[in-house]
Coordinates of C-alpha atoms in Angstrom, one line a residue:
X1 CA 169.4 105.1 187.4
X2 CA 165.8 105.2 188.5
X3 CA 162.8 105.5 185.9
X4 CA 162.5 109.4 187.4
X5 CA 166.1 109.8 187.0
X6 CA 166.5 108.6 183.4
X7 CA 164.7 111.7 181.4
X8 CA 167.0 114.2 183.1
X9 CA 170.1 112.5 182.6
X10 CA 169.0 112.2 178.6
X11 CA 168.5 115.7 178.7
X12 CA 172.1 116.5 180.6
X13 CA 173.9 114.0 178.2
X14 CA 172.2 116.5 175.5
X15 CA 174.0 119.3 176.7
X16 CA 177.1 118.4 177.6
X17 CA 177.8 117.2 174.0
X18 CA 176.3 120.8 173.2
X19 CA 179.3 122.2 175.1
X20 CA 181.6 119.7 173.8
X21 CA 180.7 121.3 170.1
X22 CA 181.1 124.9 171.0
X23 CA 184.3 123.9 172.8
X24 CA 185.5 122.6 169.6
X25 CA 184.6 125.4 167.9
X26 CA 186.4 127.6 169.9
X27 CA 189.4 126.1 170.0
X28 CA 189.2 125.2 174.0
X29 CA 190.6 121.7 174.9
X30 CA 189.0 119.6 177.1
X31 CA 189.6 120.5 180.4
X32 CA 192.0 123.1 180.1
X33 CA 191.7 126.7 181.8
X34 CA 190.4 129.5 179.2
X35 CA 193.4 131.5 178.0
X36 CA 193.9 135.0 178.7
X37 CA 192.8 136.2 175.6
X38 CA 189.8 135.2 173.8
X39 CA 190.0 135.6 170.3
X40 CA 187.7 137.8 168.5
X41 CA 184.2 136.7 167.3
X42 CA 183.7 137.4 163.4
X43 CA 180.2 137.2 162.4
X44 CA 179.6 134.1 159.8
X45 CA 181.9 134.9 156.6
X46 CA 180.0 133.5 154.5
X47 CA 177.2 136.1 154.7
X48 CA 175.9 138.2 157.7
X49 CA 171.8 138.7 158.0
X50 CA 172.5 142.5 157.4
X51 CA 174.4 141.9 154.0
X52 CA 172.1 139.4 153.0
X53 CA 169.0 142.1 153.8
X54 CA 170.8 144.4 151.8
X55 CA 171.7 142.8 149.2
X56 CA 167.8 142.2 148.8
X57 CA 167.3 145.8 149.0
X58 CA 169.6 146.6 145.8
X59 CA 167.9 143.9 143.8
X60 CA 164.4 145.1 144.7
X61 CA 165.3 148.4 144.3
X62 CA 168.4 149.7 143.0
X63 CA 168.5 147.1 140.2
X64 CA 165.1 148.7 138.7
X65 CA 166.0 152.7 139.3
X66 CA 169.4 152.0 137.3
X67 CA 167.0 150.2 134.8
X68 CA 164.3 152.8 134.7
X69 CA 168.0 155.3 134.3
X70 CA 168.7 153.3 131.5
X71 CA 165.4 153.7 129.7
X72 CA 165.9 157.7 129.8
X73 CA 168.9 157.5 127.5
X74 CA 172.7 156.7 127.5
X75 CA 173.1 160.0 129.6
X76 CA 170.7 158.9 132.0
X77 CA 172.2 155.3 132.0
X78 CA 175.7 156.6 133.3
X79 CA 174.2 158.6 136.2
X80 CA 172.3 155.1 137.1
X81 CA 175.7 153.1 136.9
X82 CA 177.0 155.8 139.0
X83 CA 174.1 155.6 141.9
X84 CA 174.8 151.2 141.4
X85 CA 178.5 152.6 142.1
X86 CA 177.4 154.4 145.8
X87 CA 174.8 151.9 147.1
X88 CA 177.7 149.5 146.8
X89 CA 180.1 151.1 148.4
X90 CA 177.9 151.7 151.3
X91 CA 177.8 147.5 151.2
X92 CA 181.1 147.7 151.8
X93 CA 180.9 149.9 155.2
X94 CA 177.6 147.6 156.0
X95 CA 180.3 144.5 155.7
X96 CA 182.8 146.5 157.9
X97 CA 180.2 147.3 160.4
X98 CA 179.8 142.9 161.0
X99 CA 183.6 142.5 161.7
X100 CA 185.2 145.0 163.2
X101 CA 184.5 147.1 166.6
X102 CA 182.7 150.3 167.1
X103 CA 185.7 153.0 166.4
X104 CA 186.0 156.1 169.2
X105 CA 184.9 159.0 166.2
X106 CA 182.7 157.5 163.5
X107 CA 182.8 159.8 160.8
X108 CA 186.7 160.4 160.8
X109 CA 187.5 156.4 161.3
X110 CA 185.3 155.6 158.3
X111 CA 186.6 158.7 156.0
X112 CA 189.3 156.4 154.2
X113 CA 186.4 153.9 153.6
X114 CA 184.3 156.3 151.8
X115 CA 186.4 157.5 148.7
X116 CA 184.9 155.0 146.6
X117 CA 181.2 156.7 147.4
X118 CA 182.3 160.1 147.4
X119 CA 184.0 159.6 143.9
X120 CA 180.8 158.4 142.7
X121 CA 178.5 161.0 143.7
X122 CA 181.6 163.7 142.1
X123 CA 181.1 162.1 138.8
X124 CA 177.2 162.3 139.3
X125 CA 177.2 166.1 140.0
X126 CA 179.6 166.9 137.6
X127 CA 177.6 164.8 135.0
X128 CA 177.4 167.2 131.6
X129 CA 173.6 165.7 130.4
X130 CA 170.9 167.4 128.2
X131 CA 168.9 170.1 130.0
X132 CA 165.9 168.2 129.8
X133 CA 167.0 166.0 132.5
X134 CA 167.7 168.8 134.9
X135 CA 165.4 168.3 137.2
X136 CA 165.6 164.1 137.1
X137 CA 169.6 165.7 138.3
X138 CA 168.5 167.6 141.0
X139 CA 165.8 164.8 142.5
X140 CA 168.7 162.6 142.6
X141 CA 171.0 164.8 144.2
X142 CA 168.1 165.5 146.6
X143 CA 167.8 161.8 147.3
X144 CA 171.8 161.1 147.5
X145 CA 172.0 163.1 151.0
X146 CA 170.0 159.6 152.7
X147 CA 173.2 157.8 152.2
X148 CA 175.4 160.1 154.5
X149 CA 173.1 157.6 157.4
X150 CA 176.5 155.5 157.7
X151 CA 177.8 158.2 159.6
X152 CA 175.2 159.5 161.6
X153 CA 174.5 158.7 165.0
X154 CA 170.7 159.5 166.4
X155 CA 169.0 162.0 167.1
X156 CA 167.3 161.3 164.1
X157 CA 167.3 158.0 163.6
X158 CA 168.8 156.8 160.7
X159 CA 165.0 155.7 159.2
X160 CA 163.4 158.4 159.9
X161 CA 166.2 160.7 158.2
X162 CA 166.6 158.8 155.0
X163 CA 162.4 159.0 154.9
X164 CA 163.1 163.1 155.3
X165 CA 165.0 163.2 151.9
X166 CA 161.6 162.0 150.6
X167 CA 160.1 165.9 150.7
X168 CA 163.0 167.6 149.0
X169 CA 163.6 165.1 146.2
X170 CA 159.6 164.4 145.3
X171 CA 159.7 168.0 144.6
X172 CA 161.4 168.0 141.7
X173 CA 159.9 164.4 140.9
X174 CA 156.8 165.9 140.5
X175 CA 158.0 168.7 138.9
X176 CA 159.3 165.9 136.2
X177 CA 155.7 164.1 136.4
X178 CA 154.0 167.2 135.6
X179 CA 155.9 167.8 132.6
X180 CA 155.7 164.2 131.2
X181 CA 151.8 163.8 132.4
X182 CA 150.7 164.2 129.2
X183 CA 153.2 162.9 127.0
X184 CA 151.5 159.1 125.7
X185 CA 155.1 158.4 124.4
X186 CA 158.2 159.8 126.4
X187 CA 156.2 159.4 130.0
X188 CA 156.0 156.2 131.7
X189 CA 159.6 155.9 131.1
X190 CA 160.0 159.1 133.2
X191 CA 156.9 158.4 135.7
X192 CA 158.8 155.4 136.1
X193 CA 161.7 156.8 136.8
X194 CA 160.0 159.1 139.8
X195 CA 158.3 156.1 141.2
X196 CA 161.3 153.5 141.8
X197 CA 163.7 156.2 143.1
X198 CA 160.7 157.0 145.8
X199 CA 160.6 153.5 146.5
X200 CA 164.3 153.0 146.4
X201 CA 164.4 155.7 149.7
X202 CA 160.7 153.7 151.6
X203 CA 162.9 150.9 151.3
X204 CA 166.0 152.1 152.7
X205 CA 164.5 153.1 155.5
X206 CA 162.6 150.4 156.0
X207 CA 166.0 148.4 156.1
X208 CA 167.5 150.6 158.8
X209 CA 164.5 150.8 160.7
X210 CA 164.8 147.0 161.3
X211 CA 169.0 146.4 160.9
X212 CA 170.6 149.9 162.1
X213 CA 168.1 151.7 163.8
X214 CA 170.3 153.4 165.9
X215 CA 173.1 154.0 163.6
X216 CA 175.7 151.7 161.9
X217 CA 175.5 148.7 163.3
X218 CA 178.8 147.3 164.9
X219 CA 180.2 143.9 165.9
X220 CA 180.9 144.3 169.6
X221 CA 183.3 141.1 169.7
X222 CA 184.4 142.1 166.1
X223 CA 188.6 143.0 165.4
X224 CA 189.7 146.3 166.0
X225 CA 188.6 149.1 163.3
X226 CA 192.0 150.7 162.8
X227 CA 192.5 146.6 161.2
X228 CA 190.3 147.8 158.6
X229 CA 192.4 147.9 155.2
X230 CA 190.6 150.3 152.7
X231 CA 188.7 148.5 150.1
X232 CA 187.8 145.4 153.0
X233 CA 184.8 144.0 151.6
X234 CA 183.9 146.4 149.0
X235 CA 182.7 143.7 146.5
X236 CA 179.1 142.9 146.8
X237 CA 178.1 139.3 146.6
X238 CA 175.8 137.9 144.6
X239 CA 172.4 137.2 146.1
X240 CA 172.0 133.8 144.3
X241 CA 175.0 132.7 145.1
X242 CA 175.7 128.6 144.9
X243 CA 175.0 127.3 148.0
X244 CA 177.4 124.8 149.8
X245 CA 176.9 121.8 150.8
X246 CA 174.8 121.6 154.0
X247 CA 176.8 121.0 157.0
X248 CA 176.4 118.3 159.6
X249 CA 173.1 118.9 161.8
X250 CA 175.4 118.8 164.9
X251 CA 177.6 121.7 163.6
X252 CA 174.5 124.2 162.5
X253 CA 172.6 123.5 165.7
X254 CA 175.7 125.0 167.7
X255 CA 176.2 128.1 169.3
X256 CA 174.3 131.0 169.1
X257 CA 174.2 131.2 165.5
X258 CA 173.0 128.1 165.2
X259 CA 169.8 129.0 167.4
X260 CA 169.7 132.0 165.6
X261 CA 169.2 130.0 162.6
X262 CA 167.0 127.5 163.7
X263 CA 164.4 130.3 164.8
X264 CA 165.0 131.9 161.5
X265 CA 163.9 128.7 159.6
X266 CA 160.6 128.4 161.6
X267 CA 159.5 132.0 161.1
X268 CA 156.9 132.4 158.8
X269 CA 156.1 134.5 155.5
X270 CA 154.9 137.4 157.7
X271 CA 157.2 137.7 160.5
X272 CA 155.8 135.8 163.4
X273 CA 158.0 133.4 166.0
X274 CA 157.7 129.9 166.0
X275 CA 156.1 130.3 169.0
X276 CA 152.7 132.4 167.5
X277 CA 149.6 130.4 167.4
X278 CA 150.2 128.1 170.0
X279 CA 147.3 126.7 172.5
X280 CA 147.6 128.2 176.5
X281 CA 147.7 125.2 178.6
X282 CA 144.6 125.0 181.0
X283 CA 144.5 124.3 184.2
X284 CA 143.3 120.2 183.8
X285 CA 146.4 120.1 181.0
X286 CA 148.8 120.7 184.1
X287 CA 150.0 117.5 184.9
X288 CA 152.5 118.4 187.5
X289 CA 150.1 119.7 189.6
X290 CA 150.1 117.8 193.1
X291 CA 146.3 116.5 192.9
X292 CA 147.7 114.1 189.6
X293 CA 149.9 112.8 192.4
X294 CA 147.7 111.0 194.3
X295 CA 147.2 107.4 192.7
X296 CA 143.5 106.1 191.4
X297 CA 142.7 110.0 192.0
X298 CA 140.1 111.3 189.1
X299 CA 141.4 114.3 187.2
X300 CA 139.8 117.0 188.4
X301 CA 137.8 119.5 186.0
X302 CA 138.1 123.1 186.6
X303 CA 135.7 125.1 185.1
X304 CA 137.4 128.9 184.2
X305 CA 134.9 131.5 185.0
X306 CA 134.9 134.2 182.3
X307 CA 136.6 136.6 182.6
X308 CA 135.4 140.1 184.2
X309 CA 135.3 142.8 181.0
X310 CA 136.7 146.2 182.7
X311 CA 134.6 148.8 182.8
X312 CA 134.7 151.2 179.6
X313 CA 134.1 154.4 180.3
X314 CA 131.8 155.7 177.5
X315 CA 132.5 158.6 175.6
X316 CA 131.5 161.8 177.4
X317 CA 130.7 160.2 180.5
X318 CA 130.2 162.9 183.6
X319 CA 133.5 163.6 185.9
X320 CA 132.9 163.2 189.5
X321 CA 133.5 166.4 191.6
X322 CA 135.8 167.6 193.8
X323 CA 136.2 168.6 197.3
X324 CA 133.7 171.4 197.5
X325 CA 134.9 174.7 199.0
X326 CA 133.6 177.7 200.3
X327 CA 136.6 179.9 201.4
X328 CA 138.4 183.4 201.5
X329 CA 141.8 183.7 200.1
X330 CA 143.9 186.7 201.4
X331 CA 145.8 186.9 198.2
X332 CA 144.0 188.4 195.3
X333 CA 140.9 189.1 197.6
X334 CA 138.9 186.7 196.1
X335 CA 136.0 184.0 197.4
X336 CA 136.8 180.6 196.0
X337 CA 133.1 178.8 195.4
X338 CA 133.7 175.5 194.4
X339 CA 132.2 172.1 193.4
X340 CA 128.9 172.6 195.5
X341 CA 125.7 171.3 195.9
X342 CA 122.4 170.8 197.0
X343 CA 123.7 167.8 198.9
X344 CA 126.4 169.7 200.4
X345 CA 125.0 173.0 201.4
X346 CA 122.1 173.4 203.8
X347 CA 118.7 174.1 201.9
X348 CA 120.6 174.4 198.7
X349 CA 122.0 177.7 199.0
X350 CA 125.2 178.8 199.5
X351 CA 125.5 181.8 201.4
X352 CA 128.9 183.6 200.9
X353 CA 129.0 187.0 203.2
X354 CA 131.2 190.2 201.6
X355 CA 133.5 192.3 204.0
X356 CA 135.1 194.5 202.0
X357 CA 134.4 196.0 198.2
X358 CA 137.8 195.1 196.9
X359 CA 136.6 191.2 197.7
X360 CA 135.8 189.1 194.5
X361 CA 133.6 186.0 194.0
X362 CA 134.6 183.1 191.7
X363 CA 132.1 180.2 191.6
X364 CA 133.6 176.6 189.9
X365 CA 131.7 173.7 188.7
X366 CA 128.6 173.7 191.0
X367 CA 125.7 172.0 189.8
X368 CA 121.8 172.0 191.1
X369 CA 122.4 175.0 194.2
X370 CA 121.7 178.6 194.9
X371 CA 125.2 181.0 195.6
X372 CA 123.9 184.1 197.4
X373 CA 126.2 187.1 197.6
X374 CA 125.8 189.0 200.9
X375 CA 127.2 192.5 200.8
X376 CA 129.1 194.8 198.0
X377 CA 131.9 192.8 196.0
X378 CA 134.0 194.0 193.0
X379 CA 132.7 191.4 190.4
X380 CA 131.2 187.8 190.4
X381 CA 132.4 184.9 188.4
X382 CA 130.6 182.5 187.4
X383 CA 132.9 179.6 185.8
X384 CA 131.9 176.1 184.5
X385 CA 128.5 175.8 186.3
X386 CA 125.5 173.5 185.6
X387 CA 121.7 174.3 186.9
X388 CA 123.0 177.1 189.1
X389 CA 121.5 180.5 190.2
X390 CA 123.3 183.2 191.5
X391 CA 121.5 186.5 193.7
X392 CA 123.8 189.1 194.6
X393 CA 123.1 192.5 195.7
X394 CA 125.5 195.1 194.1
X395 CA 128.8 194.7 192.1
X396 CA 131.2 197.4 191.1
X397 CA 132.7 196.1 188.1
X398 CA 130.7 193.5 186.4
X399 CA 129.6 189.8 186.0
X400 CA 130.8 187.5 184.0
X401 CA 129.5 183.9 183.3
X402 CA 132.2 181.3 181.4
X403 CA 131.5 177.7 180.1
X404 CA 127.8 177.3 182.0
X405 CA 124.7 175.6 181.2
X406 CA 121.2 176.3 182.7
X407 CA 122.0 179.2 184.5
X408 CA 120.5 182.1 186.3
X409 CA 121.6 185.7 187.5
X410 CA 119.8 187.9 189.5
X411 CA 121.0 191.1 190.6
X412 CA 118.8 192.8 193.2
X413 CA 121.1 196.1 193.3
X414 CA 123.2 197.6 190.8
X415 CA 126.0 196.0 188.0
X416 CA 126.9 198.2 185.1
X417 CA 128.3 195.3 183.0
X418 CA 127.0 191.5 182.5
X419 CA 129.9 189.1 180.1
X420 CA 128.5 186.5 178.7
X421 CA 130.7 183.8 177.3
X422 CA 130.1 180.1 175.6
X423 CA 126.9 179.4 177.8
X424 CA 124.3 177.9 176.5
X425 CA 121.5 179.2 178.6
X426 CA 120.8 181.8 181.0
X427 CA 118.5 184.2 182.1
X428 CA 119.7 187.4 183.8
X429 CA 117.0 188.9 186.0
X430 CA 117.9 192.9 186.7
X431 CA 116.4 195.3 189.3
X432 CA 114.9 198.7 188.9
X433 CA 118.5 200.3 189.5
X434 CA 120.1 197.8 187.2
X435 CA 117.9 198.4 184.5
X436 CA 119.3 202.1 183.2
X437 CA 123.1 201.3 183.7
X438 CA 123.2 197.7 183.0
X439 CA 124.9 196.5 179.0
X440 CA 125.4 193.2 177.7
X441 CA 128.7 191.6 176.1
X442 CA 128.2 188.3 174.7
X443 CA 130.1 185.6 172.5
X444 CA 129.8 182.1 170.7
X445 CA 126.6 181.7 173.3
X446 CA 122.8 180.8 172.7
X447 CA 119.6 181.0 174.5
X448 CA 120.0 184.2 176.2
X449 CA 117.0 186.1 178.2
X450 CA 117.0 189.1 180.3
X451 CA 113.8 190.0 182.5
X452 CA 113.1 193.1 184.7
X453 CA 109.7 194.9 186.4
X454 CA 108.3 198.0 184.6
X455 CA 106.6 200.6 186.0
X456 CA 103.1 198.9 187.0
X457 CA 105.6 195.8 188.5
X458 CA 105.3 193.2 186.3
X459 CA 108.1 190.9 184.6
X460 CA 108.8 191.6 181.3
X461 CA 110.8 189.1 179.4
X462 CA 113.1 189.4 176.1
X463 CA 115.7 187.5 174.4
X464 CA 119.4 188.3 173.8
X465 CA 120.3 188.6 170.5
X466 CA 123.2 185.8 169.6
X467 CA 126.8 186.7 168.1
X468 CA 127.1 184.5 165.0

């Protein structure tokens, strides 16, 4: 074999005694055909991720709620052995859920599985304690509706449902922290007591946000559920268990679950992969590149430009406009005026010529240009405009201005009515016939000025009084 030749056959030797391994494993001989039917694939008995997750969940969290029970009084103490009693019968469903299939119904397959829980939560309701702890009862009660999640399938997810039960039972938590806020002697047993069984529900959900967050989580290549005897792994193991004896590096590296739990081992205390942190490669790194081919040939530097930053557009920044328009629309009778300016009409005035009274004008977003109305309309609009001024020559109805800035009106006929509404402003400039039938509506708008000609022809001036 040649010198090029010798790395890839190291690395095909490597997995063919890979295979060899998971053959043996799976009961295949060498050489010989698959059989028809491949047997089911158990998850590791000795203890599944899941069960091991939630194990650590009852003894961070269940251990200390039966504990902080236990410090309320015997009665208390029962209730708490009782709530020990459900959380590990829901192991047992957890332990189903690694061996066996997904059955067709859920709820009605698991039923026979769940006598154990359901007996538990009969004794806590039916529990005959003193009246004091009345409402510690019903914030338990509250709480024990999260653990109906092994039958659930989403919508909600099964987190976010357990976190739900958090509302109904704090209120009579705090009902219970209210009472005992004050007592020096009696009430960080009961605080206590408030605080773990809040925690107890965060960190359920945080375990079936991250292990079932779609429901029960089922083995797909597990046995078949209706297998299941009743009772199947009810008994919780111990968390510090006696470990065996380490197998052979060959046997843990195999198979999936060998990968599985090499990757495990190399995470770190906060979650990240064994792959966080590491260096990118750059470009003179690249050895395989066809200019290192070329013998007695210098390595050749590249020098990364940096990187172009895209373009952030800052907060508030001006819109472009649109198309503008000047048209008549048959429907509704209306004028549409729209995103002009002095760049796109002649002059910088927009001339818009009325046929009919029934016509309307509505002006949009135009900035820095003149609209003049030809002719009688039924009302003008004036709607999102910026440095604009409009001259029109006699309206039936009334003007209304919307959402403008800088703005002026001038009416050199008559308009009984002018609406004025979150501008900020705008002068209105009325005519000798305007002046005796013209009235002003305004709202949430500021610097506001009307002028008009008395008798001897000069401009008088006066401000608008605001609406606060």
């Amino acid at each position: 074999m040649s010198k090029q030749l010798q790395p890839l056959g190291s690395v095909l030797d490597g997995v063919l005694e890979r295979l060899s391994i998971i053959e043996a494993k799976l009961g295949i001989s060498p050489g010989a055909a698959p059989s028809a039917a491949t047997p089911a694939i158990v998850e590791d008995e000795e203890i599944s991720p899941r069960l091991v997750a939630y194990d650590e969940h009852i003894q961070r969290t269940i251990v200390p709620f039966t504990d902080s029970c236990a410090a309320l009084g015997p009665e208390m103490e029962s209730v708490g052995k009782n709530i020990g009693e459900v959380w590990d019968a829901v192991r047992g469903i957890v332990e189903l859920g690694t061996k066996y299939k997904k059955p067709a119904d859920v709820p009605t397959g698991l039923q026979p599985h769940l006598k154990t829980c359901q007996d538990a939560m009969a004794k806590i309701r039916s529990a005959r304690i003193d009246r004091k702890f009345d409402w510690h009862l019903k914030a338990i009660m509250e709480m024990l509706t999260c653990v109906s999640w092994v039958v659930m399938s989403p919508p909600p997810s099964p987190a976010n449902f357990v976190k739900d039960t958090i509302g109904a039972s704090d209120f009579w938590a705090n009902k219970v922290r209210k009472e005992y806020k004050n007592n020096e002697k009696e009430g960080p047993a009961h605080v206590k007591f408030c605080d773990t069984m809040k925690a107890m529900i965060l960190d359920l959900s945080a375990y079936l946000k991250e292990y079932h967050l779609s429901g029960l989580a089922w083995n797909p290549h597990g046995k078949d559920f209706s297998d299941a005897k009743v009772g199947e792994g009810s008994k919780p193991a111990a968390v510090a268990a006696p470990t065996k004896a380490a197998p052979a590096p060959a046997a843990a590296s195999s198979g999936s679950a060998g990968i599985f739990a090499e990757l495990k081992k190399k995470q770190t205390g906060d979650g990240s992969s064994a792959a966080t942190g590491l260096k990118k490669v750059s470009r003179d790194q690249q050895t395989w590149r066809k200019e290192y081919k070329n013998p007695g040939g210098d390595i050749p530097k590249t020098t990364s430009a940096p990187a172009p930053k895209p373009a952030v557009e800052k907060f508030g920044a001006k819109k472009p406009l649109g198309p503008p328009k000047c048209e008549y629309q048959d429907r509704g009778c209306k004028w549409n005026v729209e995103n002009q300016t002095k760049d796109t009409c002649e002059g910088g005035v927009c001339k818009v010529e009325v046929t009919d009274v029934k016509q309307q004008v509505y002006i949009y977003k135009c900035e820095n240009v003149t609209i003049q109305i030809i002719g009688k309309c039924k009302s003008v609009i004036l709607d999102s405009c910026t440095k604009c001024g409009v001259v029109f020559e006699n309206v039936i109805s009334a003007c209304e201005v919307v959402n403008c800035k800088r703005v002026q009106v001038q009416a050199t006929g008559a308009c009984p009515s002018f609406s004025i509404d979150k501008t900020d402003g705008i002068v209105v400039h009325l005519s000798n016939e305007a002046i005796s039938e013209s009235s002003f509506v305004t709202s949430k708008s500021s610097e506001m000025n009307v002028s008009w000609p008395d008798d001897a022809g000069e401009i008088k001036e006066a401000p608008i009084p605001e609406q606060f």
